[in-house]
PDB file of C-alpha atoms in Angstrom:
ATOM      1  CA  UNK A   1     158.537 123.911 109.473  1.00 76.00           C
ATOM      2  CA  UNK A   2     157.968 127.068 111.746  1.00 88.00           C
ATOM      3  CA  UNK A   3     158.536 126.229 115.215  1.00 91.00           C
ATOM      4  CA  UNK A   4     160.755 123.984 117.018  1.00 90.00           C
ATOM      5  CA  UNK A   5     159.748 121.414 119.177  1.00 91.00           C
ATOM      6  CA  UNK A   6     160.588 119.886 122.422  1.00 92.00           C
ATOM      7  CA  UNK A   7     162.048 116.579 122.368  1.00 90.00           C
ATOM      8  CA  UNK A   8     159.161 114.716 124.302  1.00 89.00           C
ATOM      9  CA  UNK A   9     157.059 115.671 120.918  1.00 91.00           C
ATOM     10  CA  UNK A  10     157.570 113.082 118.469  1.00 87.00           C
ATOM     11  CA  UNK A  11     156.023 114.579 114.106  1.00 86.00           C
ATOM     12  CA  UNK A  12     155.034 111.611 112.100  1.00 81.00           C
ATOM     13  CA  UNK A  13     154.033 111.652 108.587  1.00 75.00           C
ATOM     14  CA  UNK A  14     151.571 108.535 108.788  1.00 69.00           C
ATOM     15  CA  UNK A  15     150.862 108.965 104.927  1.00 68.00           C
ATOM     16  CA  UNK A  16     148.187 105.745 104.982  1.00 67.00           C
ATOM     17  CA  UNK A  17     150.197 103.572 107.016  1.00 68.00           C
ATOM     18  CA  UNK A  18     147.038 101.529 108.625  1.00 72.00           C
ATOM     19  CA  UNK A  19     147.822  99.101 110.787  1.00 77.00           C
ATOM     20  CA  UNK A  20     151.328  99.946 111.096  1.00 80.00           C
ATOM     21  CA  UNK A  21     151.144 102.956 112.708  1.00 83.00           C
ATOM     22  CA  UNK A  22     150.121 100.525 116.061  1.00 85.00           C
ATOM     23  CA  UNK A  23     153.774 100.359 117.270  1.00 88.00           C
ATOM     24  CA  UNK A  24     154.032 104.028 116.941  1.00 87.00           C
ATOM     25  CA  UNK A  25     152.102 104.663 118.336  1.00 88.00           C
ATOM     26  CA  UNK A  26     152.629 102.443 121.411  1.00 90.00           C
ATOM     27  CA  UNK A  27     155.010 104.470 123.469  1.00 88.00           C
ATOM     28  CA  UNK A  28     152.750 108.025 123.427  1.00 93.00           C
ATOM     29  CA  UNK A  29     151.259 109.580 126.236  1.00 93.00           C
ATOM     30  CA  UNK A  30     149.112 111.716 124.154  1.00 94.00           C
ATOM     31  CA  UNK A  31     148.407 111.684 120.065  1.00 93.00           C
ATOM     32  CA  UNK A  32     147.702 114.352 117.844  1.00 94.00           C
ATOM     33  CA  UNK A  33     146.503 113.878 114.632  1.00 90.00           C
ATOM     34  CA  UNK A  34     145.601 116.209 111.390  1.00 91.00           C
ATOM     35  CA  UNK A  35     143.854 114.610 108.734  1.00 85.00           C
ATOM     36  CA  UNK A  36     140.709 115.026 105.913  1.00 83.00           C
ATOM     37  CA  UNK A  37     137.607 113.786 107.643  1.00 83.00           C
ATOM     38  CA  UNK A  38     134.833 112.489 105.542  1.00 80.00           C
ATOM     39  CA  UNK A  39     131.609 114.561 107.877  1.00 83.00           C
ATOM     40  CA  UNK A  40     128.942 116.368 107.405  1.00 87.00           C
ATOM     41  CA  UNK A  41     129.440 120.053 106.522  1.00 91.00           C
ATOM     42  CA  UNK A  42     131.285 122.103 104.133  1.00 91.00           C
ATOM     43  CA  UNK A  43     134.447 122.031 102.750  1.00 90.00           C
ATOM     44  CA  UNK A  44     136.893 123.749 105.087  1.00 91.00           C
ATOM     45  CA  UNK A  45     134.918 123.069 107.756  1.00 93.00           C
ATOM     46  CA  UNK A  46     136.856 121.727 110.769  1.00 93.00           C
ATOM     47  CA  UNK A  47     135.765 118.455 113.200  1.00 92.00           C
ATOM     48  CA  UNK A  48     137.262 117.984 116.580  1.00 93.00           C
ATOM     49  CA  UNK A  49     137.692 114.392 117.789  1.00 91.00           C
ATOM     50  CA  UNK A  50     138.487 113.480 120.695  1.00 91.00           C
ATOM     51  CA  UNK A  51     139.494 109.790 122.308  1.00 89.00           C
ATOM     52  CA  UNK A  52     136.450 108.733 122.899  1.00 87.00           C
ATOM     53  CA  UNK A  53     135.071 109.583 120.278  1.00 84.00           C
ATOM     54  CA  UNK A  54     136.887 107.035 118.015  1.00 78.00           C
ATOM     55  CA  UNK A  55     134.866 104.327 120.739  1.00 75.00           C
ATOM     56  CA  UNK A  56     131.607 105.321 120.424  1.00 71.00           C
ATOM     57  CA  UNK A  57     130.739 105.565 117.384  1.00 63.00           C
ATOM     58  CA  UNK A  58     130.353 109.340 116.655  1.00 59.00           C
ATOM     59  CA  UNK A  59     133.316 109.427 114.184  1.00 58.00           C
ATOM     60  CA  UNK A  60     131.747 108.484 110.348  1.00 55.00           C
ATOM     61  CA  UNK A  61     132.849 104.895 109.916  1.00 47.00           C
ATOM     62  CA  UNK A  62     135.104 106.561 106.701  1.00 50.00           C
ATOM     63  CA  UNK A  63     136.780 108.827 108.691  1.00 49.00           C
ATOM     64  CA  UNK A  64     139.686 109.184 106.188  1.00 51.00           C
ATOM     65  CA  UNK A  65     141.158 108.753 103.039  1.00 51.00           C
ATOM     66  CA  UNK A  66     144.107 107.974 105.489  1.00 47.00           C
ATOM     67  CA  UNK A  67     142.316 106.100 108.031  1.00 48.00           C
ATOM     68  CA  UNK A  68     143.078 102.761 106.447  1.00 52.00           C
ATOM     69  CA  UNK A  69     142.147 100.824 109.688  1.00 66.00           C
ATOM     70  CA  UNK A  70     142.770 104.197 112.205  1.00 77.00           C
ATOM     71  CA  UNK A  71     139.938 103.261 114.486  1.00 78.00           C
ATOM     72  CA  UNK A  72     141.020  99.428 114.935  1.00 79.00           C
ATOM     73  CA  UNK A  73     144.387 101.256 115.109  1.00 83.00           C
ATOM     74  CA  UNK A  74     143.382 102.234 118.473  1.00 85.00           C
ATOM     75  CA  UNK A  75     141.507  99.741 119.690  1.00 84.00           C
ATOM     76  CA  UNK A  76     143.959  97.427 118.560  1.00 85.00           C
ATOM     77  CA  UNK A  77     146.552  99.848 121.074  1.00 89.00           C
ATOM     78  CA  UNK A  78     143.819 100.223 123.571  1.00 89.00           C
ATOM     79  CA  UNK A  79     143.616  96.024 123.867  1.00 89.00           C
ATOM     80  CA  UNK A  80     147.069  95.815 124.352  1.00 91.00           C
ATOM     81  CA  UNK A  81     147.007  98.273 127.122  1.00 93.00           C
ATOM     82  CA  UNK A  82     149.776 100.966 125.143  1.00 93.00           C
ATOM     83  CA  UNK A  83     147.068 103.619 124.084  1.00 92.00           C
ATOM     84  CA  UNK A  84     147.635 107.098 124.470  1.00 93.00           C
ATOM     85  CA  UNK A  85     145.377 108.771 127.317  1.00 92.00           C
ATOM     86  CA  UNK A  86     145.106 111.374 125.526  1.00 93.00           C
ATOM     87  CA  UNK A  87     143.792 111.222 121.883  1.00 92.00           C
ATOM     88  CA  UNK A  88     142.769 114.275 119.947  1.00 94.00           C
ATOM     89  CA  UNK A  89     141.635 114.322 115.649  1.00 91.00           C
ATOM     90  CA  UNK A  90     142.127 117.902 113.878  1.00 93.00           C
ATOM     91  CA  UNK A  91     139.943 117.050 110.701  1.00 90.00           C
ATOM     92  CA  UNK A  92     138.971 119.116 107.976  1.00 90.00           C
ATOM     93  CA  UNK A  93     136.665 118.431 105.080  1.00 89.00           C
ATOM     94  CA  UNK A  94     137.833 118.008 102.309  1.00 87.00           C
ATOM     95  CA  UNK A  95     136.450 119.007  98.749  1.00 85.00           C
ATOM     96  CA  UNK A  96     137.484 116.208  97.629  1.00 80.00           C
ATOM     97  CA  UNK A  97     138.941 112.681  98.358  1.00 72.00           C
ATOM     98  CA  UNK A  98     139.970 112.134  95.872  1.00 73.00           C
ATOM     99  CA  UNK A  99     143.852 111.097  95.418  1.00 71.00           C
ATOM    100  CA  UNK A 100     145.985 114.139  94.645  1.00 67.00           C
ATOM    101  CA  UNK A 101     148.573 115.693  95.994  1.00 66.00           C
ATOM    102  CA  UNK A 102     148.015 119.557  96.888  1.00 76.00           C
ATOM    103  CA  UNK A 103     145.672 121.182  98.978  1.00 80.00           C
ATOM    104  CA  UNK A 104     141.963 122.855  97.623  1.00 83.00           C
ATOM    105  CA  UNK A 105     141.483 126.258  98.303  1.00 86.00           C
ATOM    106  CA  UNK A 106     138.879 125.786 100.928  1.00 84.00           C
ATOM    107  CA  UNK A 107     141.643 123.376 102.551  1.00 86.00           C
ATOM    108  CA  UNK A 108     144.881 125.851 102.087  1.00 87.00           C
ATOM    109  CA  UNK A 109     142.627 128.640 102.766  1.00 90.00           C
ATOM    110  CA  UNK A 110     142.069 127.228 106.802  1.00 91.00           C
ATOM    111  CA  UNK A 111     146.421 125.931 107.505  1.00 90.00           C
ATOM    112  CA  UNK A 112     146.559 129.529 109.673  1.00 93.00           C
ATOM    113  CA  UNK A 113     143.466 128.214 111.320  1.00 94.00           C
ATOM    114  CA  UNK A 114     144.467 124.977 111.916  1.00 94.00           C
ATOM    115  CA  UNK A 115     148.401 125.693 112.699  1.00 93.00           C
ATOM    116  CA  UNK A 116     146.320 127.444 116.203  1.00 95.00           C
ATOM    117  CA  UNK A 117     144.115 124.748 116.752  1.00 96.00           C
ATOM    118  CA  UNK A 118     147.436 122.403 117.421  1.00 95.00           C
ATOM    119  CA  UNK A 119     149.195 125.109 119.144  1.00 95.00           C
ATOM    120  CA  UNK A 120     146.194 125.495 120.862  1.00 96.00           C
ATOM    121  CA  UNK A 121     146.194 121.523 122.313  1.00 96.00           C
ATOM    122  CA  UNK A 122     149.860 121.094 122.687  1.00 96.00           C
ATOM    123  CA  UNK A 123     149.963 124.201 125.024  1.00 95.00           C
ATOM    124  CA  UNK A 124     147.094 122.655 126.822  1.00 95.00           C
ATOM    125  CA  UNK A 125     148.914 119.876 127.177  1.00 95.00           C
ATOM    126  CA  UNK A 126     151.610 121.916 128.358  1.00 95.00           C
ATOM    127  CA  UNK A 127     153.651 121.687 125.348  1.00 94.00           C
ATOM    128  CA  UNK A 128     154.912 125.356 124.705  1.00 91.00           C
ATOM    129  CA  UNK A 129     156.656 125.284 120.829  1.00 92.00           C
ATOM    130  CA  UNK A 130     158.859 128.307 120.002  1.00 90.00           C
ATOM    131  CA  UNK A 131     158.859 130.497 116.671  1.00 89.00           C
ATOM    132  CA  UNK A 132     161.917 130.285 114.678  1.00 90.00           C
ATOM    133  CA  UNK A 133     162.985 133.250 113.340  1.00 89.00           C
ATOM    134  CA  UNK A 134     163.390 131.695 109.665  1.00 87.00           C
ATOM    135  CA  UNK A 135     160.714 128.747 108.540  1.00 82.00           C
ATOM    136  CA  UNK A 136     163.200 125.790 107.459  1.00 80.00           C
ATOM    137  CA  UNK A 137     162.362 124.925 103.867  1.00 76.00           C
ATOM    138  CA  UNK A 138     159.172 122.664 104.114  1.00 69.00           C
ATOM    139  CA  UNK A 139     161.303 120.557 101.194  1.00 67.00           C
ATOM    140  CA  UNK A 140     158.211 118.797 100.181  1.00 62.00           C
ATOM    141  CA  UNK A 141     159.286 116.876  97.178  1.00 58.00           C
ATOM    142  CA  UNK A 142     155.708 116.839  95.024  1.00 56.00           C
ATOM    143  CA  UNK A 143     155.533 120.745  95.759  1.00 59.00           C
ATOM    144  CA  UNK A 144     158.676 121.432  93.592  1.00 55.00           C
ATOM    145  CA  UNK A 145     157.567 119.296  91.129  1.00 52.00           C
ATOM    146  CA  UNK A 146     154.646 120.821  90.384  1.00 50.00           C
ATOM    147  CA  UNK A 147     156.554 124.658  90.850  1.00 53.00           C
ATOM    148  CA  UNK A 148     159.180 123.351  88.129  1.00 53.00           C
ATOM    149  CA  UNK A 149     156.363 122.191  85.190  1.00 52.00           C
TER     150      UNK A 149
END
């Protein structure tokens, strides 16, 4: 990681957690999601969605290959009274939604832009990040296997 996050920020790699995400967001005031989205546009285009977009059909029916029930999970949490007050999705249109472990060049180029959008959103929410002098090694298992091959 390039940044130190305050204690009130929880980072979760949910993958394709689906309905199992519901208890994870029960205790959150705000939820920021970063994922690929299946939407109109070209690979690498960035789309921003707010909480109301999840409930008024502004999102594509199949939002993301990792979405498996995301809209349903948020609706469930809304019904339970545990849905975060603020939700933002920063989505990037992928070149392909085929299963894989690496980013396309189009998405790879967008990482700095998405990073800035995340930082901007967190600042708007009153959360200041501290940049580390030396970033941590992300220790991504699939990247290591690819580099060793």
